[in-house]
One Martini backbone bead per residue (centre of mass of N, CA, C, O) as a GRO file, in nm:
protein
  283
    1MET     BB    1   0.980   2.175   0.533
    2GLU     BB    2   0.751   2.096   0.264
    3TYR     BB    3   0.486   2.196   0.045
    4ILE     BB    4   0.284   2.069  -0.207
    5TYR     BB    5   0.139   2.180  -0.524
    6ILE     BB    6  -0.030   2.114  -0.737
    7VAL     BB    7  -0.187   2.136  -1.087
    8GLU     BB    8  -0.001   1.984  -1.296
    9CYS     BB    9   0.061   1.786  -1.585
   10ASP     BB   10   0.309   1.560  -1.744
   11SER     BB   11   0.300   1.199  -1.860
   12SER     BB   12   0.333   0.858  -1.892
   13ALA     BB   13   0.150   0.593  -1.862
   14CYS     BB   14   0.147   0.301  -1.698
   15PHE     BB   15  -0.049   0.055  -1.852
   16GLN     BB   16  -0.324  -0.200  -1.682
   17LYS     BB   17  -0.438  -0.541  -1.770
   18LYS     BB   18  -0.664  -0.755  -1.672
   19CYS     BB   19  -0.624  -1.048  -1.607
   20ASP     BB   20  -0.627  -1.454  -1.626
   21LEU     BB   21  -0.665  -1.680  -1.388
   22ASN     BB   22  -0.458  -1.899  -1.201
   23LEU     BB   23  -0.482  -2.131  -0.846
   24PRO     BB   24  -0.314  -2.292  -0.690
   25ARG     BB   25  -0.239  -2.504  -0.474
   26PRO     BB   26   0.071  -2.490  -0.314
   27VAL     BB   27   0.334  -2.595  -0.053
   28GLN     BB   28   0.507  -2.427   0.204
   29ASP     BB   29   0.776  -2.434   0.429
   30ALA     BB   30   0.939  -2.272   0.689
   31ALA     BB   31   1.109  -2.177   0.939
   32ASP     BB   32   0.811  -2.087   1.185
   33SER     BB   33   0.608  -2.157   0.958
   34LYS     BB   34   0.336  -2.168   0.759
   35ILE     BB   35   0.313  -2.161   0.382
   36SER     BB   36   0.090  -2.056   0.182
   37CYS     BB   37   0.071  -2.126  -0.134
   38SER     BB   38  -0.048  -1.923  -0.473
   39LEU     BB   39  -0.001  -1.921  -0.794
   40LEU     BB   40   0.022  -1.696  -1.085
   41ASN     BB   41  -0.102  -1.796  -1.395
   42VAL     BB   42  -0.082  -1.673  -1.685
   43GLN     BB   43  -0.244  -1.737  -1.964
   44ASP     BB   44  -0.315  -1.805  -2.284
   45GLY     BB   45  -0.324  -1.548  -2.482
   46ILE     BB   46  -0.271  -1.301  -2.386
   47ASP     BB   47  -0.354  -0.959  -2.464
   48ASP     BB   48  -0.010  -0.821  -2.205
   49GLU     BB   49   0.208  -0.741  -2.131
   50ALA     BB   50   0.219  -0.733  -1.891
   51CYS     BB   51   0.158  -0.987  -1.703
   52GLU     BB   52   0.477  -1.084  -1.762
   53LEU     BB   53   0.593  -0.853  -1.537
   54VAL     BB   54   0.422  -1.046  -1.310
   55SER     BB   55   0.354  -1.211  -1.011
   56GLY     BB   56   0.161  -1.402  -0.822
   57VAL     BB   57   0.141  -1.478  -0.498
   58GLU     BB   58  -0.030  -1.651  -0.212
   59LEU     BB   59  -0.072  -1.693   0.145
   60SER     BB   60   0.008  -1.740   0.463
   61ILE     BB   61  -0.022  -1.764   0.857
   62GLY     BB   62  -0.056  -2.036   0.988
   63GLU     BB   63  -0.381  -2.104   1.230
   64GLY     BB   64  -0.701  -2.075   1.209
   65VAL     BB   65  -0.696  -1.786   1.451
   66ASP     BB   66  -0.397  -1.729   1.270
   67ASN     BB   67  -0.471  -1.661   1.061
   68ILE     BB   68  -0.279  -1.498   0.754
   69ARG     BB   69  -0.309  -1.330   0.507
   70ALA     BB   70  -0.198  -1.216   0.163
   71TYR     BB   71  -0.068  -1.061  -0.147
   72LEU     BB   72   0.252  -1.121  -0.367
   73PHE     BB   73   0.414  -0.938  -0.574
   74LYS     BB   74   0.642  -0.987  -0.853
   75ALA     BB   75   0.886  -0.926  -1.058
   76VAL     BB   76   1.003  -1.048  -1.359
   77LYS     BB   77   1.107  -0.815  -1.435
   78ASN     BB   78   1.320  -0.580  -1.313
   79ASN     BB   79   1.399  -0.693  -1.002
   80ASN     BB   80   1.498  -0.432  -0.730
   81GLY     BB   81   1.467  -0.652  -0.449
   82THR     BB   82   1.268  -0.366  -0.308
   83GLY     BB   83   1.016  -0.430  -0.032
   84LEU     BB   84   0.669  -0.384  -0.027
   85LEU     BB   85   0.421  -0.218   0.213
   86LEU     BB   86   0.033  -0.269   0.087
   87LEU     BB   87  -0.196  -0.057   0.288
   88SER     BB   88  -0.534  -0.090   0.280
   89ASP     BB   89  -0.865  -0.012   0.263
   90VAL     BB   90  -1.146  -0.085   0.355
   91PHE     BB   91  -1.181  -0.255   0.105
   92GLY     BB   92  -0.916  -0.402   0.157
   93SER     BB   93  -0.692  -0.667  -0.051
   94GLU     BB   94  -0.926  -0.756  -0.307
   95ASP     BB   95  -0.951  -0.522  -0.411
   96SER     BB   96  -0.943  -0.415  -0.745
   97PHE     BB   97  -0.739  -0.123  -0.692
   98THR     BB   98  -0.548  -0.235  -0.478
   99ARG     BB   99  -0.437  -0.470  -0.681
  100ASP     BB  100  -0.338  -0.281  -0.958
  101PHE     BB  101  -0.193  -0.081  -0.785
  102ALA     BB  102   0.007  -0.278  -0.701
  103TYR     BB  103   0.071  -0.404  -1.037
  104ARG     BB  104   0.230  -0.178  -1.113
  105VAL     BB  105   0.458  -0.110  -0.924
  106ALA     BB  106   0.575  -0.391  -1.015
  107CYS     BB  107   0.597  -0.320  -1.321
  108ASN     BB  108   0.831  -0.147  -1.135
  109GLY     BB  109   0.995  -0.408  -1.017
  110TYR     BB  110   0.924  -0.483  -0.723
  111ASN     BB  111   0.771  -0.646  -0.372
  112ILE     BB  112   0.417  -0.619  -0.294
  113LEU     BB  113   0.264  -0.645  -0.018
  114VAL     BB  114  -0.124  -0.724   0.053
  115PRO     BB  115  -0.237  -0.725   0.380
  116ASP     BB  116  -0.546  -0.862   0.544
  117LEU     BB  117  -0.690  -0.629   0.785
  118PHE     BB  118  -0.943  -0.803   0.815
  119ARG     BB  119  -0.971  -1.091   0.732
  120GLY     BB  120  -1.239  -1.108   0.521
  121ASN     BB  121  -1.362  -0.784   0.644
  122PRO     BB  122  -1.461  -0.607   0.468
  123TRP     BB  123  -1.590  -0.296   0.382
  124THR     BB  124  -1.886  -0.178   0.238
  125LYS     BB  125  -2.123  -0.048   0.121
  126GLU     BB  126  -2.371  -0.170   0.238
  127GLN     BB  127  -2.264  -0.018   0.538
  128ALA     BB  128  -2.262   0.291   0.555
  129ASP     BB  129  -2.465   0.224   0.766
  130VAL     BB  130  -2.214   0.148   1.025
  131PHE     BB  131  -1.945   0.182   1.002
  132GLU     BB  132  -1.868   0.245   1.343
  133GLU     BB  133  -1.908  -0.062   1.384
  134TRP     BB  134  -1.727  -0.192   1.205
  135ILE     BB  135  -1.443  -0.053   1.313
  136GLY     BB  136  -1.455  -0.136   1.609
  137ARG     BB  137  -1.408  -0.453   1.562
  138GLN     BB  138  -1.098  -0.367   1.436
  139ASN     BB  139  -0.887  -0.443   1.597
  140PRO     BB  140  -0.578  -0.292   1.629
  141GLU     BB  141  -0.394  -0.499   1.767
  142ARG     BB  142  -0.422  -0.739   1.562
  143ILE     BB  143  -0.348  -0.547   1.339
  144ALA     BB  144  -0.061  -0.481   1.420
  145GLU     BB  145   0.051  -0.798   1.442
  146ASP     BB  146  -0.031  -0.850   1.121
  147ILE     BB  147   0.185  -0.617   1.049
  148SER     BB  148   0.410  -0.736   1.214
  149ARG     BB  149   0.428  -1.028   1.089
  150TRP     BB  150   0.483  -0.940   0.773
  151THR     BB  151   0.747  -0.760   0.807
  152LYS     BB  152   0.905  -1.020   0.896
  153TRP     BB  153   0.806  -1.118   0.678
  154LEU     BB  154   1.018  -0.974   0.476
  155VAL     BB  155   1.281  -0.954   0.597
  156ASP     BB  156   1.334  -1.243   0.536
  157GLU     BB  157   1.343  -1.248   0.245
  158PHE     BB  158   1.507  -1.003   0.199
  159MET     BB  159   1.674  -0.888   0.401
  160ALA     BB  160   1.827  -1.113   0.502
  161ALA     BB  161   1.918  -1.193   0.186
  162GLY     BB  162   2.013  -0.903   0.078
  163ILE     BB  163   1.781  -0.749  -0.128
  164SER     BB  164   1.757  -0.510   0.092
  165LYS     BB  165   1.782  -0.274   0.178
  166LYS     BB  166   1.491  -0.140   0.243
  167LEU     BB  167   1.166  -0.115   0.348
  168GLY     BB  168   0.848  -0.011   0.281
  169VAL     BB  169   0.518   0.218   0.311
  170VAL     BB  170   0.217   0.185   0.208
  171GLY     BB  171  -0.122   0.383   0.209
  172PHE     BB  172  -0.473   0.423   0.235
  173CYS     BB  173  -0.637   0.569   0.425
  174PHE     BB  174  -0.613   0.358   0.679
  175GLY     BB  175  -0.349   0.262   0.626
  176GLY     BB  176  -0.233   0.544   0.596
  177GLY     BB  177  -0.243   0.566   0.909
  178GLN     BB  178  -0.062   0.343   0.978
  179VAL     BB  179   0.233   0.421   0.821
  180LEU     BB  180   0.289   0.548   1.093
  181LYS     BB  181   0.278   0.291   1.290
  182VAL     BB  182   0.448   0.140   1.168
  183LEU     BB  183   0.738   0.340   1.204
  184ALA     BB  184   0.717   0.430   1.493
  185GLN     BB  185   0.816   0.099   1.565
  186ASP     BB  186   1.045   0.099   1.354
  187HIS     BB  187   1.273   0.282   1.440
  188GLY     BB  188   1.401   0.297   1.183
  189SER     BB  189   1.551  -0.031   1.075
  190CYS     BB  190   1.344  -0.150   0.804
  191PHE     BB  191   1.254   0.070   0.718
  192GLY     BB  192   1.305   0.423   0.464
  193ALA     BB  193   0.997   0.497   0.324
  194GLY     BB  194   0.641   0.646   0.356
  195ILE     BB  195   0.351   0.676   0.174
  196SER     BB  196   0.021   0.888   0.243
  197PHE     BB  197  -0.287   0.882   0.096
  198TYR     BB  198  -0.489   1.009   0.271
  199GLY     BB  199  -0.533   0.965   0.586
  200THR     BB  200  -0.645   0.864   0.871
  201ARG     BB  201  -0.675   0.804   1.182
  202MET     BB  202  -0.394   0.990   1.277
  203ASP     BB  203  -0.107   0.969   1.461
  204PRO     BB  204   0.048   1.233   1.597
  205LEU     BB  205   0.173   1.063   1.829
  206ALA     BB  206   0.410   0.922   1.625
  207ALA     BB  207   0.603   1.102   1.469
  208SER     BB  208   0.775   1.126   1.654
  209ASP     BB  209   0.953   0.807   1.617
  210ILE     BB  210   0.997   0.863   1.380
  211LYS     BB  211   1.266   0.818   1.115
  212ALA     BB  212   1.101   0.834   0.807
  213PRO     BB  213   1.062   0.925   0.577
  214VAL     BB  214   0.768   1.148   0.426
  215LEU     BB  215   0.428   1.104   0.196
  216PHE     BB  216   0.250   1.322   0.151
  217ILE     BB  217  -0.084   1.223  -0.039
  218LEU     BB  218  -0.345   1.547  -0.106
  219GLY     BB  219  -0.646   1.717  -0.180
  220ASP     BB  220  -0.783   1.986   0.007
  221ASN     BB  221  -1.142   1.798  -0.065
  222ASP     BB  222  -1.089   1.650   0.260
  223PRO     BB  223  -1.215   1.559   0.499
  224LEU     BB  224  -1.055   1.267   0.594
  225CYS     BB  225  -0.830   1.460   0.489
  226VAL     BB  226  -0.635   1.756   0.668
  227VAL     BB  227  -0.396   1.933   0.511
  228SER     BB  228  -0.262   2.022   0.828
  229GLU     BB  229  -0.240   1.787   0.975
  230SER     BB  230  -0.030   1.674   0.761
  231GLN     BB  231   0.155   1.964   0.797
  232ASN     BB  232   0.194   1.874   1.084
  233ILE     BB  233   0.260   1.558   1.080
  234GLN     BB  234   0.570   1.650   0.906
  235LYS     BB  235   0.733   1.830   1.127
  236LYS     BB  236   0.684   1.619   1.336
  237ILE     BB  237   0.949   1.463   1.165
  238GLY     BB  238   1.084   1.610   0.951
  239GLU     BB  239   1.273   1.661   0.766
  240GLY     BB  240   1.247   1.512   0.405
  241SER     BB  241   0.963   1.518   0.375
  242LYS     BB  242   0.619   1.575   0.286
  243VAL     BB  243   0.375   1.773   0.093
  244VAL     BB  244   0.113   1.716  -0.203
  245VAL     BB  245  -0.106   1.909  -0.319
  246PHE     BB  246  -0.435   1.854  -0.509
  247PRO     BB  247  -0.636   2.043  -0.599
  248GLY     BB  248  -0.967   1.949  -0.575
  249ARG     BB  249  -0.959   1.685  -0.404
  250GLY     BB  250  -1.038   1.394  -0.256
  251HIS     BB  251  -1.118   1.085  -0.211
  252GLY     BB  252  -0.889   0.845  -0.335
  253PHE     BB  253  -0.814   0.934  -0.639
  254ALA     BB  254  -0.515   0.798  -0.716
  255HIS     BB  255  -0.667   0.488  -0.676
  256ARG     BB  256  -1.017   0.603  -0.712
  257PRO     BB  257  -1.132   0.757  -1.015
  258GLY     BB  258  -1.361   0.942  -1.195
  259SER     BB  259  -1.242   1.080  -1.360
  260PRO     BB  260  -1.005   1.262  -1.581
  261GLU     BB  261  -0.886   1.451  -1.385
  262GLU     BB  262  -0.836   1.216  -1.223
  263ASP     BB  263  -0.640   1.016  -1.388
  264VAL     BB  264  -0.410   1.330  -1.416
  265ASP     BB  265  -0.384   1.314  -1.082
  266ALA     BB  266  -0.333   1.012  -1.073
  267GLU     BB  267  -0.083   0.980  -1.218
  268HIS     BB  268   0.140   1.201  -1.061
  269ALA     BB  269   0.114   1.075  -0.814
  270TYR     BB  270   0.262   0.860  -0.911
  271VAL     BB  271   0.511   0.918  -0.958
  272ILE     BB  272   0.583   1.066  -0.714
  273MET     BB  273   0.587   0.818  -0.565
  274ARG     BB  274   0.787   0.630  -0.817
  275ASP     BB  275   1.025   0.841  -0.722
  276TRP     BB  276   1.047   0.853  -0.397
  277LEU     BB  277   1.120   0.528  -0.393
  278TYR     BB  278   1.367   0.556  -0.541
  279ASP     BB  279   1.552   0.737  -0.375
  280HIS     BB  280   1.489   0.574  -0.068
  281LEU     BB  281   1.563   0.241  -0.259
  282VAL     BB  282   1.776   0.216  -0.443
  283VAL     BB  283   1.964   0.429  -0.480
   0.00000   0.00000   0.00000
């Protein structure tokens, strides 16, 4: 077992800017379900080299009440063929912080799918006084089923095609807790690694069924994700997993940094995540 406390770092940044995008909506048929795609094309004349590295596709599976949506960022240059599942925090898949993070991961050669876990009804800050009521309406069985359907899509798209040997799963906050459930259900068949950023509502009982190494990244000043809880879960998962703790950091610092100091730690957390994915999925 391994616990790491991060004190300082000196690493180079992979900076990206937002792009203006066109969203035409062609439709293509999949083998067992209708998938509608919206190719995301960067407008000419945008002075942003990073935008040339990534394309985006808006996906949906099923129709009516069975319709679920996701967004796929694909590396255009230096694509390593690896598929990743990114599970968002309660602000949902269309949140700019989540999409910016996914875009940046794709810049490093990955194909990263961000499903809409809340079916168009994410939490907003305006609902701060009714959070428990909102989260209570998010059926855990429905969320698990939606994630399973998108996992199957990733398997068909990357593993069945012989591109990826294993998939990876990354999650923030609510999504970080879902990472454990996904890996426990998978039993090591599809996912080769998981990363949980300050996971909430984590189920310790799921740990014994997890067969892939998990990287836990969190701050020691986070009331929603206590260090000892992550360490105990990591012990149950066993050899190969790791807990990385950033002193003084609270919830959300890695993908929602709120100060120059958090920017530095967010960059370090990103590099740790990037190296973990490379070592466990690419090499």
